[in-house]
Amino acid sequence: MEDAVTRLKNAVINYEMETIADLAKKALAEGVDPLVAIEKGLAEGIKVVGERFGKGEIYLPELVMGAEAMKAALAVLEPAVPSGKHRASAGLVVIGTVQDDIHEIGKNLVATMLSANGFEVVDLGVNVASTEFTKKVEELKPKIVAMSALMTTTMPRMAEVIGPIKKKSIPIKALIGGAPVTDVYAREIGAEGYSGDASSAVDVAKKLVG
Amino acid sequence: MAYGIKRGIRFQILSDEDLDRIHWSTLHILEKIGVQVDSPACRKLLKDNGCVVDESTRIAKMPSHLIEEALVKKKTSITLAGRNPKYDAKLDMNHSHITANGNGAVTVDFETGERRGSTKQDVANSSRIIDALENVHIHWPMVSSTDQDPAAVHLHDLDASLNNTEKHVMYETGVTLSDAKHLTEMGYVAAGGEKEYRNRPITSCLQCTYAPLQHDAGVMDASLHFAEAGVPLVFFGMPQPGATGPATLVGSLAVGNAEVLSALTMIQLATPGAAVIYGMGNAPLDMRTTIRAGGSPEHAISSAMATELAHYYGMPSCVGVSATAKVPGDQSVLEYYTGCVGPLLAGADLMCGVGLLEDSSCLHYEEIVMDNEVVGAIKRLIRGEWADDDTIPLDVIEKVGVGKNYLAQRHTVDHLKSEHFMPTLIDRRSYDAWSTSGSKSLRDSARDRVKAILKDHKVPPLDAEKQKKINSIIESTKKGLWGGESKTY
Ligand code: B12
């Protein structure tokens, strides 16, 4: 018989989205430390899922369902974490698609891959006003602000966010991407990180916080 | 002679019962699930016409009679006019028209091979190439003028296009009300006035709906303006089966159909009789690489089925094709061939569009010419065949008799050009002849043709008076960095 933590890990790996919340509740009832359940169960499970996707062993829907399963269990476990304690995370990332741009698939993938690799991700959605980005950055103090732009006309919005943040010398790294974005452009506007796809976005993000 | 590719063959994929069922499901979606409408102006329009609109979710549920009425009110005979009338594309349900692909941000430099941001000069050059090609009928600004002021990129794109081709120009960059006003105005100027433009619209705008089941505020506000101003519109659904639409192709078609028909309905409520073309381009998301699988068999068959659905509604279709290849060559040809042949066999009225790689992101000039050849072959495939005295020349067969040949017959010469596809790039020479003239690949030959076009093909620009007005429209956007207003919710 597996212990509760291993069961949670496997439930993420097998993307048991519908039933994992019950497993999490049962684990708490059995007296399992919620932090251990998150770090040794969920996080370990999603790591395996992310690696398998990276190697091409599983497909995107399976990755997303793994992430959904993790989310469902987190919703049960996180409130049970004693106040003052925090789950270990690779870092907080605030992500969104820039103002006037509604392309979301790439951004969602990057968010999923980041959370599958231990980052805590706050997704602001699409068509995020530049002022909303700066507001959230000041409020949540993330390690990384990540922005997606899919159109040549909306790319300058990223500079519009980075400018004020730099001026206020907020200690944060900017990570940008989207089909028309290049590393050259990233350097031009003072973004520390750029990546052309979701898997390498994780490597870049790790370097930025490391 | 009518412009475009005359078609005589039509494959049927969906049965009448299938189409009825898709239509019924679409009405169900619109009435019970609804669509999210981000434009306050459109929400008001829908509310005033009996839709149930929830202001907090912005979701509008639309009664089916509104949709049916819109299908009655729409304009049925649409001509996309060219600056030169010989290029007028009549969407008569009998001809297929190929469009250029549009707005790639990246170009591989034709001289240096460097991969770099696209420039206004690239827009001008590709426009001239499109003007010269016999199998591409409608122009799009193929790339974005990323070397220009960001607030006016789309206007520079249109400026360079109008000056370098006499074919109809369709753009997809009217995404705010101010964009729409400027683009419309430029069309009026180029046509010689509003009245002339309304009579023969030489530009049009393609607008994407936002899968699943959403309408962007800026896109719809711009569309209301275009419709009122007489600019023909394409509403282009693009759910990606498995990602932003059901994994089943027909399921995604139903979702896209609900988006297109709801957009049509809003437009017909605001401007009855406005010209709207039915658009769809459902390429699945490749679930291993997360790249949109443009030019896949699923993309092709989805575009073919969307064409059948458009015709079921009595609307011309504008359906998608693209390619994920990184360089012009074997993969790009395979993808463009697959992507074009399916929809064209099903009778696509507009096929958008050819010439870009990396799923509509990157321009290599050679690819445009290679795709022109791909279409040339398909053109022959869909012409249609028939049996009559002329195609079965019993008299000639008797004259030639047994064991001789048909080479010296008038009938042969008379039918050569219409019956047999004469390739411009495909090399059918013997090995020896091919190798002694440089062992050229298809791409090499395409390069040669690009060079010849850029050297010799001339296109009359707009006259100085018109150009002055166009320059001042572009100038007028200098004020703000983005030229446009921000979106409202
Ligand atoms: C699907 C699509 C849409 C869908 C989006 C659906 C959705 N829910 O997101 C819809 C139909 C709504 C749409 C609408 C429009 N679109 Co569009 N769209 C596309 C298309 C075909 C694919 C984008 C996509 O989803 N790719 C798949 C994802 C997985 O890839 P990705 O986004 O590039 O993301 C990857 C990387 O870039 C990177 N990445 C992305 N973001 C980030 C962020 C960070 C931080 C990092 C590190 C990495 C990263 O990692 C991702 C995963 O590997 C592209 C063409 C293309 N091939 O890019 C055009 C394209 C982006 N669209 C375009 C246009 C013009 C429009 C419209 C204006 C059309 C119109 N007139 O209505 C509207 C936009 C309205 C608006 N205000 O935004 C143009 C832009 C042209 C230009 N030069 O600017 C493109 C390039 C097509 C073209 N060539 O014409 N579109």
Short mmCIF file of N, CA and C in Angstrom, two decimals, chain B residues 161-305:
data_model
loop_
_atom_site.label_atom_id
_atom_site.label_comp_id
_atom_site.label_asym_id
_atom_site.label_seq_id
_atom_site.Cartn_x
_atom_site.Cartn_y
_atom_site.Cartn_z
N SER B 161 1.80 48.29 -50.39
CA SER B 161 1.04 47.33 -51.20
C SER B 161 0.33 48.03 -52.35
N LEU B 162 -0.39 49.11 -52.03
CA LEU B 162 -1.17 49.80 -53.06
C LEU B 162 -0.28 50.33 -54.18
N ASN B 163 0.96 50.66 -53.83
CA ASN B 163 1.86 51.22 -54.84
C ASN B 163 2.58 50.17 -55.67
N ASN B 164 2.51 48.90 -55.24
CA ASN B 164 3.31 47.89 -55.92
C ASN B 164 2.53 46.71 -56.47
N THR B 165 1.20 46.80 -56.40
CA THR B 165 0.39 45.82 -57.12
C THR B 165 -0.90 46.49 -57.54
N GLU B 166 -1.44 46.03 -58.66
CA GLU B 166 -2.74 46.53 -59.11
C GLU B 166 -3.85 45.56 -58.72
N LYS B 167 -3.47 44.49 -58.00
CA LYS B 167 -4.49 43.54 -57.56
C LYS B 167 -5.17 44.03 -56.29
N HIS B 168 -6.32 43.45 -55.98
CA HIS B 168 -7.04 43.79 -54.77
C HIS B 168 -6.17 43.55 -53.54
N VAL B 169 -6.24 44.44 -52.55
CA VAL B 169 -5.44 44.27 -51.33
C VAL B 169 -6.35 44.00 -50.14
N MET B 170 -6.14 42.83 -49.51
CA MET B 170 -6.86 42.52 -48.28
C MET B 170 -5.86 42.64 -47.13
N TYR B 171 -6.29 43.29 -46.05
CA TYR B 171 -5.39 43.39 -44.89
C TYR B 171 -6.08 42.78 -43.68
N GLU B 172 -5.32 42.62 -42.58
CA GLU B 172 -5.91 42.02 -41.38
C GLU B 172 -5.48 42.82 -40.16
N THR B 173 -5.23 44.11 -40.38
CA THR B 173 -4.62 44.91 -39.33
C THR B 173 -5.53 46.02 -38.83
N GLY B 174 -6.82 45.90 -39.09
CA GLY B 174 -7.76 46.91 -38.60
C GLY B 174 -8.33 46.49 -37.26
N VAL B 175 -7.54 46.63 -36.19
CA VAL B 175 -7.98 46.06 -34.92
C VAL B 175 -8.40 47.08 -33.88
N THR B 176 -8.37 48.37 -34.23
CA THR B 176 -9.01 49.37 -33.37
C THR B 176 -9.79 50.29 -34.29
N LEU B 177 -10.68 51.09 -33.67
CA LEU B 177 -11.51 52.00 -34.47
C LEU B 177 -10.63 52.97 -35.26
N SER B 178 -9.58 53.47 -34.65
CA SER B 178 -8.75 54.45 -35.40
C SER B 178 -7.99 53.76 -36.53
N ASP B 179 -7.53 52.52 -36.31
CA ASP B 179 -6.93 51.76 -37.42
C ASP B 179 -7.93 51.72 -38.58
N ALA B 180 -9.17 51.37 -38.24
CA ALA B 180 -10.19 51.18 -39.27
C ALA B 180 -10.41 52.46 -40.05
N LYS B 181 -10.44 53.58 -39.32
CA LYS B 181 -10.69 54.87 -40.01
C LYS B 181 -9.55 55.18 -40.98
N HIS B 182 -8.32 55.01 -40.51
CA HIS B 182 -7.18 55.33 -41.37
C HIS B 182 -7.11 54.41 -42.59
N LEU B 183 -7.31 53.12 -42.35
CA LEU B 183 -7.21 52.16 -43.46
C LEU B 183 -8.31 52.41 -44.49
N THR B 184 -9.51 52.70 -43.99
CA THR B 184 -10.63 52.99 -44.89
C THR B 184 -10.31 54.20 -45.75
N GLU B 185 -9.83 55.26 -45.09
CA GLU B 185 -9.53 56.51 -45.78
C GLU B 185 -8.49 56.28 -46.89
N MET B 186 -7.50 55.47 -46.58
CA MET B 186 -6.47 55.20 -47.60
C MET B 186 -7.07 54.48 -48.80
N GLY B 187 -8.01 53.59 -48.54
CA GLY B 187 -8.70 52.90 -49.63
C GLY B 187 -9.48 53.88 -50.48
N TYR B 188 -10.20 54.80 -49.83
CA TYR B 188 -10.97 55.82 -50.55
C TYR B 188 -10.05 56.64 -51.45
N VAL B 189 -8.92 57.05 -50.88
CA VAL B 189 -7.99 57.89 -51.65
C VAL B 189 -7.50 57.13 -52.88
N ALA B 190 -7.07 55.89 -52.66
CA ALA B 190 -6.51 55.12 -53.77
C ALA B 190 -7.55 54.86 -54.85
N ALA B 191 -8.82 54.72 -54.44
CA ALA B 191 -9.88 54.43 -55.42
C ALA B 191 -10.34 55.68 -56.15
N GLY B 192 -9.96 56.86 -55.63
CA GLY B 192 -10.36 58.10 -56.27
C GLY B 192 -11.58 58.72 -55.63
N GLY B 193 -11.94 58.27 -54.43
CA GLY B 193 -13.08 58.87 -53.73
C GLY B 193 -13.96 57.81 -53.09
N GLU B 194 -14.80 58.27 -52.15
CA GLU B 194 -15.65 57.32 -51.43
C GLU B 194 -16.64 56.62 -52.36
N LYS B 195 -17.24 57.43 -53.25
CA LYS B 195 -18.26 56.88 -54.14
C LYS B 195 -17.64 55.79 -55.03
N GLU B 196 -16.48 56.11 -55.58
CA GLU B 196 -15.78 55.16 -56.44
C GLU B 196 -15.43 53.89 -55.65
N TYR B 197 -15.00 54.10 -54.41
CA TYR B 197 -14.62 52.96 -53.59
C TYR B 197 -15.82 52.07 -53.30
N ARG B 198 -16.92 52.68 -52.90
CA ARG B 198 -18.10 51.87 -52.57
C ARG B 198 -18.56 51.06 -53.78
N ASN B 199 -18.38 51.63 -54.94
CA ASN B 199 -18.76 50.94 -56.16
C ASN B 199 -17.79 49.80 -56.49
N ARG B 200 -16.50 50.08 -56.28
CA ARG B 200 -15.49 49.07 -56.56
C ARG B 200 -14.47 49.06 -55.43
N PRO B 201 -14.78 48.34 -54.32
CA PRO B 201 -13.84 48.35 -53.18
C PRO B 201 -12.53 47.67 -53.55
N ILE B 202 -11.43 48.42 -53.48
CA ILE B 202 -10.14 47.85 -53.88
C ILE B 202 -9.34 47.33 -52.67
N THR B 203 -9.94 47.48 -51.48
CA THR B 203 -9.34 46.88 -50.30
C THR B 203 -10.42 46.14 -49.53
N SER B 204 -10.01 45.29 -48.60
CA SER B 204 -10.96 44.62 -47.71
C SER B 204 -10.21 44.24 -46.45
N CYS B 205 -10.96 43.84 -45.42
CA CYS B 205 -10.31 43.52 -44.14
C CYS B 205 -10.74 42.16 -43.62
N LEU B 206 -9.78 41.36 -43.24
CA LEU B 206 -10.07 40.08 -42.60
C LEU B 206 -9.96 40.26 -41.09
N GLN B 207 -10.99 39.80 -40.39
CA GLN B 207 -11.02 39.93 -38.93
C GLN B 207 -11.14 38.55 -38.29
N CYS B 208 -10.30 38.31 -37.29
CA CYS B 208 -10.36 37.03 -36.59
C CYS B 208 -11.34 37.09 -35.43
N THR B 209 -12.12 36.05 -35.27
CA THR B 209 -12.86 35.89 -34.03
C THR B 209 -11.92 35.20 -33.06
N TYR B 210 -12.33 35.09 -31.82
CA TYR B 210 -11.40 34.73 -30.76
C TYR B 210 -11.92 33.46 -30.08
N ALA B 211 -11.36 32.33 -30.52
CA ALA B 211 -11.85 31.04 -30.04
C ALA B 211 -11.41 30.79 -28.60
N PRO B 212 -12.24 30.08 -27.84
CA PRO B 212 -13.59 29.70 -28.23
C PRO B 212 -14.66 30.74 -27.86
N LEU B 213 -15.48 31.10 -28.84
CA LEU B 213 -16.71 31.85 -28.62
C LEU B 213 -16.53 33.25 -28.04
N GLN B 214 -15.55 33.99 -28.54
CA GLN B 214 -15.36 35.36 -28.05
C GLN B 214 -15.15 36.32 -29.22
N HIS B 215 -15.50 37.59 -28.97
CA HIS B 215 -15.27 38.64 -29.95
C HIS B 215 -14.51 39.78 -29.28
N ASP B 216 -13.32 40.06 -29.80
CA ASP B 216 -12.48 41.13 -29.26
C ASP B 216 -13.15 42.48 -29.48
N ALA B 217 -12.99 43.38 -28.49
CA ALA B 217 -13.64 44.69 -28.57
C ALA B 217 -13.13 45.52 -29.74
N GLY B 218 -11.81 45.63 -29.84
CA GLY B 218 -11.23 46.47 -30.89
C GLY B 218 -11.59 45.96 -32.26
N VAL B 219 -11.49 44.64 -32.44
CA VAL B 219 -11.77 44.03 -33.74
C VAL B 219 -13.23 44.31 -34.14
N MET B 220 -14.17 44.18 -33.20
CA MET B 220 -15.58 44.38 -33.57
C MET B 220 -15.91 45.86 -33.77
N ASP B 221 -15.32 46.75 -32.94
CA ASP B 221 -15.57 48.18 -33.14
C ASP B 221 -15.06 48.59 -34.52
N ALA B 222 -13.89 48.09 -34.87
CA ALA B 222 -13.33 48.39 -36.19
C ALA B 222 -14.25 47.84 -37.27
N SER B 223 -14.77 46.63 -37.05
CA SER B 223 -15.62 45.98 -38.07
C SER B 223 -16.90 46.77 -38.32
N LEU B 224 -17.49 47.31 -37.24
CA LEU B 224 -18.71 48.11 -37.41
C LEU B 224 -18.41 49.29 -38.33
N HIS B 225 -17.23 49.89 -38.13
CA HIS B 225 -16.86 51.03 -38.97
C HIS B 225 -16.66 50.58 -40.43
N PHE B 226 -15.91 49.50 -40.61
CA PHE B 226 -15.65 49.01 -41.97
C PHE B 226 -16.96 48.75 -42.71
N ALA B 227 -17.89 48.07 -42.04
CA ALA B 227 -19.15 47.69 -42.69
C ALA B 227 -19.89 48.95 -43.15
N GLU B 228 -19.94 49.92 -42.26
CA GLU B 228 -20.64 51.16 -42.55
C GLU B 228 -19.97 51.89 -43.71
N ALA B 229 -18.65 51.77 -43.78
CA ALA B 229 -17.87 52.51 -44.78
C ALA B 229 -17.78 51.77 -46.12
N GLY B 230 -18.38 50.58 -46.19
CA GLY B 230 -18.37 49.85 -47.46
C GLY B 230 -17.14 49.01 -47.70
N VAL B 231 -16.36 48.76 -46.64
CA VAL B 231 -15.18 47.90 -46.79
C VAL B 231 -15.62 46.44 -46.57
N PRO B 232 -15.44 45.57 -47.57
CA PRO B 232 -15.84 44.18 -47.40
C PRO B 232 -15.06 43.53 -46.25
N LEU B 233 -15.75 42.66 -45.51
CA LEU B 233 -15.13 42.01 -44.36
C LEU B 233 -15.09 40.50 -44.53
N VAL B 234 -14.06 39.88 -43.98
CA VAL B 234 -14.05 38.44 -43.80
C VAL B 234 -14.05 38.21 -42.30
N PHE B 235 -14.98 37.40 -41.78
CA PHE B 235 -14.86 36.96 -40.39
C PHE B 235 -14.27 35.58 -40.39
N PHE B 236 -13.14 35.47 -39.72
CA PHE B 236 -12.30 34.29 -39.84
C PHE B 236 -12.20 33.59 -38.49
N GLY B 237 -12.90 32.47 -38.36
CA GLY B 237 -12.79 31.69 -37.12
C GLY B 237 -11.54 30.85 -37.20
N MET B 238 -10.87 30.68 -36.06
CA MET B 238 -9.73 29.76 -36.10
C MET B 238 -9.52 28.97 -34.82
N PRO B 239 -10.59 28.28 -34.36
CA PRO B 239 -10.34 27.39 -33.23
C PRO B 239 -9.29 26.34 -33.62
N GLN B 240 -8.38 26.07 -32.70
CA GLN B 240 -7.36 25.06 -32.98
C GLN B 240 -7.83 23.75 -32.35
N PRO B 241 -8.23 22.78 -33.21
CA PRO B 241 -8.77 21.52 -32.68
C PRO B 241 -7.86 20.93 -31.61
N GLY B 242 -8.43 20.69 -30.44
CA GLY B 242 -7.65 20.13 -29.33
C GLY B 242 -7.21 21.19 -28.36
N ALA B 243 -7.08 22.46 -28.81
CA ALA B 243 -6.62 23.52 -27.90
C ALA B 243 -7.74 24.53 -27.65
N THR B 244 -8.11 25.31 -28.66
CA THR B 244 -9.18 26.28 -28.46
C THR B 244 -10.49 25.84 -29.11
N GLY B 245 -10.54 24.58 -29.50
CA GLY B 245 -11.76 23.98 -30.02
C GLY B 245 -11.71 22.50 -29.72
N PRO B 246 -12.86 21.80 -29.85
CA PRO B 246 -12.84 20.35 -29.64
C PRO B 246 -11.82 19.67 -30.57
N ALA B 247 -11.27 18.55 -30.11
CA ALA B 247 -10.26 17.85 -30.90
C ALA B 247 -10.83 17.34 -32.22
N THR B 248 -12.14 17.05 -32.22
CA THR B 248 -12.77 16.60 -33.46
C THR B 248 -12.91 17.79 -34.41
N LEU B 249 -12.58 17.57 -35.69
CA LEU B 249 -12.55 18.68 -36.64
C LEU B 249 -13.94 19.29 -36.83
N VAL B 250 -14.96 18.42 -36.87
CA VAL B 250 -16.31 18.94 -37.07
C VAL B 250 -16.77 19.71 -35.83
N GLY B 251 -16.34 19.27 -34.66
CA GLY B 251 -16.66 19.98 -33.42
C GLY B 251 -16.08 21.39 -33.44
N SER B 252 -14.83 21.49 -33.87
CA SER B 252 -14.21 22.81 -33.97
C SER B 252 -14.89 23.67 -35.03
N LEU B 253 -15.34 23.01 -36.09
CA LEU B 253 -16.06 23.74 -37.14
C LEU B 253 -17.33 24.38 -36.56
N ALA B 254 -18.04 23.62 -35.71
CA ALA B 254 -19.27 24.16 -35.11
C ALA B 254 -18.95 25.36 -34.22
N VAL B 255 -17.87 25.27 -33.44
CA VAL B 255 -17.48 26.39 -32.58
C VAL B 255 -17.11 27.61 -33.43
N GLY B 256 -16.29 27.38 -34.45
CA GLY B 256 -15.90 28.48 -35.34
C GLY B 256 -17.12 29.06 -36.05
N ASN B 257 -18.04 28.19 -36.44
CA ASN B 257 -19.24 28.64 -37.13
C ASN B 257 -20.07 29.56 -36.24
N ALA B 258 -20.17 29.20 -34.96
CA ALA B 258 -20.91 30.05 -34.03
C ALA B 258 -20.25 31.44 -33.94
N GLU B 259 -18.93 31.47 -33.98
CA GLU B 259 -18.22 32.76 -33.92
C GLU B 259 -18.50 33.58 -35.19
N VAL B 260 -18.36 32.91 -36.34
CA VAL B 260 -18.52 33.64 -37.60
C VAL B 260 -19.97 34.14 -37.77
N LEU B 261 -20.94 33.26 -37.47
CA LEU B 261 -22.33 33.67 -37.66
C LEU B 261 -22.74 34.74 -36.65
N SER B 262 -22.20 34.71 -35.44
CA SER B 262 -22.56 35.77 -34.49
C SER B 262 -21.95 37.10 -34.92
N ALA B 263 -20.73 37.06 -35.47
CA ALA B 263 -20.13 38.30 -35.98
C ALA B 263 -20.96 38.82 -37.16
N LEU B 264 -21.34 37.91 -38.06
CA LEU B 264 -22.17 38.29 -39.21
C LEU B 264 -23.46 38.97 -38.71
N THR B 265 -24.05 38.39 -37.68
CA THR B 265 -25.32 38.91 -37.17
C THR B 265 -25.15 40.33 -36.64
N MET B 266 -24.08 40.56 -35.87
CA MET B 266 -23.86 41.93 -35.35
C MET B 266 -23.71 42.92 -36.49
N ILE B 267 -22.96 42.52 -37.51
CA ILE B 267 -22.73 43.42 -38.63
C ILE B 267 -24.02 43.70 -39.39
N GLN B 268 -24.82 42.66 -39.62
CA GLN B 268 -26.06 42.87 -40.38
C GLN B 268 -27.09 43.66 -39.58
N LEU B 269 -27.04 43.56 -38.25
CA LEU B 269 -27.94 44.39 -37.44
C LEU B 269 -27.55 45.86 -37.57
N ALA B 270 -26.24 46.12 -37.60
CA ALA B 270 -25.77 47.51 -37.67
C ALA B 270 -25.87 48.06 -39.09
N THR B 271 -25.45 47.27 -40.05
CA THR B 271 -25.44 47.71 -41.46
C THR B 271 -26.02 46.62 -42.34
N PRO B 272 -27.35 46.60 -42.49
CA PRO B 272 -27.95 45.54 -43.31
C PRO B 272 -27.38 45.55 -44.72
N GLY B 273 -27.09 44.38 -45.23
CA GLY B 273 -26.58 44.30 -46.60
C GLY B 273 -25.08 44.48 -46.72
N ALA B 274 -24.38 44.58 -45.59
CA ALA B 274 -22.92 44.74 -45.67
C ALA B 274 -22.30 43.47 -46.25
N ALA B 275 -21.18 43.65 -46.96
CA ALA B 275 -20.50 42.53 -47.59
C ALA B 275 -19.65 41.77 -46.57
N VAL B 276 -20.03 40.52 -46.31
CA VAL B 276 -19.28 39.68 -45.37
C VAL B 276 -18.96 38.34 -46.02
N ILE B 277 -17.70 37.97 -45.95
CA ILE B 277 -17.25 36.69 -46.49
C ILE B 277 -17.04 35.73 -45.33
N TYR B 278 -17.34 34.45 -45.56
CA TYR B 278 -17.28 33.44 -44.50
C TYR B 278 -15.85 32.88 -44.40
N GLY B 279 -15.19 33.10 -43.27
CA GLY B 279 -13.79 32.67 -43.16
C GLY B 279 -13.55 31.65 -42.07
N MET B 280 -12.58 30.76 -42.31
CA MET B 280 -12.25 29.76 -41.28
C MET B 280 -10.88 29.16 -41.57
N GLY B 281 -10.10 28.95 -40.53
CA GLY B 281 -8.78 28.32 -40.69
C GLY B 281 -8.41 27.53 -39.45
N ASN B 282 -8.95 26.32 -39.35
CA ASN B 282 -8.76 25.54 -38.13
C ASN B 282 -7.61 24.57 -38.25
N ALA B 283 -6.43 25.01 -37.87
CA ALA B 283 -5.29 24.11 -37.84
C ALA B 283 -5.08 23.66 -36.40
N PRO B 284 -4.89 22.36 -36.19
CA PRO B 284 -4.70 21.90 -34.82
C PRO B 284 -3.38 22.38 -34.24
N LEU B 285 -3.32 22.40 -32.93
CA LEU B 285 -2.05 22.66 -32.26
C LEU B 285 -1.33 21.32 -32.24
N ASP B 286 -0.08 21.28 -32.74
CA ASP B 286 0.68 20.04 -32.67
C ASP B 286 1.01 19.78 -31.21
N MET B 287 0.55 18.66 -30.71
CA MET B 287 0.58 18.43 -29.27
C MET B 287 1.95 17.99 -28.75
N ARG B 288 2.91 17.81 -29.64
CA ARG B 288 4.26 17.52 -29.16
C ARG B 288 5.12 18.78 -29.15
N THR B 289 4.98 19.58 -30.23
CA THR B 289 5.87 20.75 -30.34
C THR B 289 5.18 22.03 -29.90
N THR B 290 3.88 22.01 -29.73
CA THR B 290 3.04 23.19 -29.44
C THR B 290 3.11 24.25 -30.54
N ILE B 291 3.42 23.84 -31.74
CA ILE B 291 3.35 24.74 -32.89
C ILE B 291 2.03 24.48 -33.59
N ARG B 292 1.40 25.54 -34.12
CA ARG B 292 0.15 25.37 -34.85
C ARG B 292 0.47 24.65 -36.15
N ALA B 293 -0.29 23.55 -36.42
CA ALA B 293 0.05 22.68 -37.54
C ALA B 293 -0.56 23.18 -38.85
N GLY B 294 -0.08 24.33 -39.32
CA GLY B 294 -0.53 24.88 -40.60
C GLY B 294 -0.08 23.97 -41.74
N GLY B 295 -0.97 23.76 -42.71
CA GLY B 295 -0.61 22.92 -43.86
C GLY B 295 -0.73 21.44 -43.54
N SER B 296 -1.35 21.09 -42.42
CA SER B 296 -1.57 19.68 -42.08
C SER B 296 -2.81 19.18 -42.81
N PRO B 297 -2.97 17.87 -42.93
CA PRO B 297 -4.21 17.36 -43.53
C PRO B 297 -5.45 17.81 -42.76
N GLU B 298 -5.31 17.98 -41.45
CA GLU B 298 -6.47 18.44 -40.66
C GLU B 298 -6.84 19.88 -41.00
N HIS B 299 -5.82 20.70 -41.22
CA HIS B 299 -6.05 22.08 -41.63
C HIS B 299 -6.79 22.09 -42.97
N ALA B 300 -6.30 21.26 -43.89
CA ALA B 300 -6.87 21.22 -45.24
C ALA B 300 -8.32 20.76 -45.21
N ILE B 301 -8.58 19.70 -44.47
CA ILE B 301 -9.94 19.14 -44.50
C ILE B 301 -10.89 20.08 -43.74
N SER B 302 -10.38 20.77 -42.71
CA SER B 302 -11.21 21.74 -42.00
C SER B 302 -11.58 22.89 -42.92
N SER B 303 -10.62 23.34 -43.70
CA SER B 303 -10.89 24.43 -44.64
C SER B 303 -11.86 23.98 -45.73
N ALA B 304 -11.73 22.71 -46.12
CA ALA B 304 -12.65 22.18 -47.14
C ALA B 304 -14.07 22.11 -46.58
N MET B 305 -14.21 21.63 -45.36
CA MET B 305 -15.55 21.53 -44.76
C MET B 305 -16.14 22.91 -44.50
#
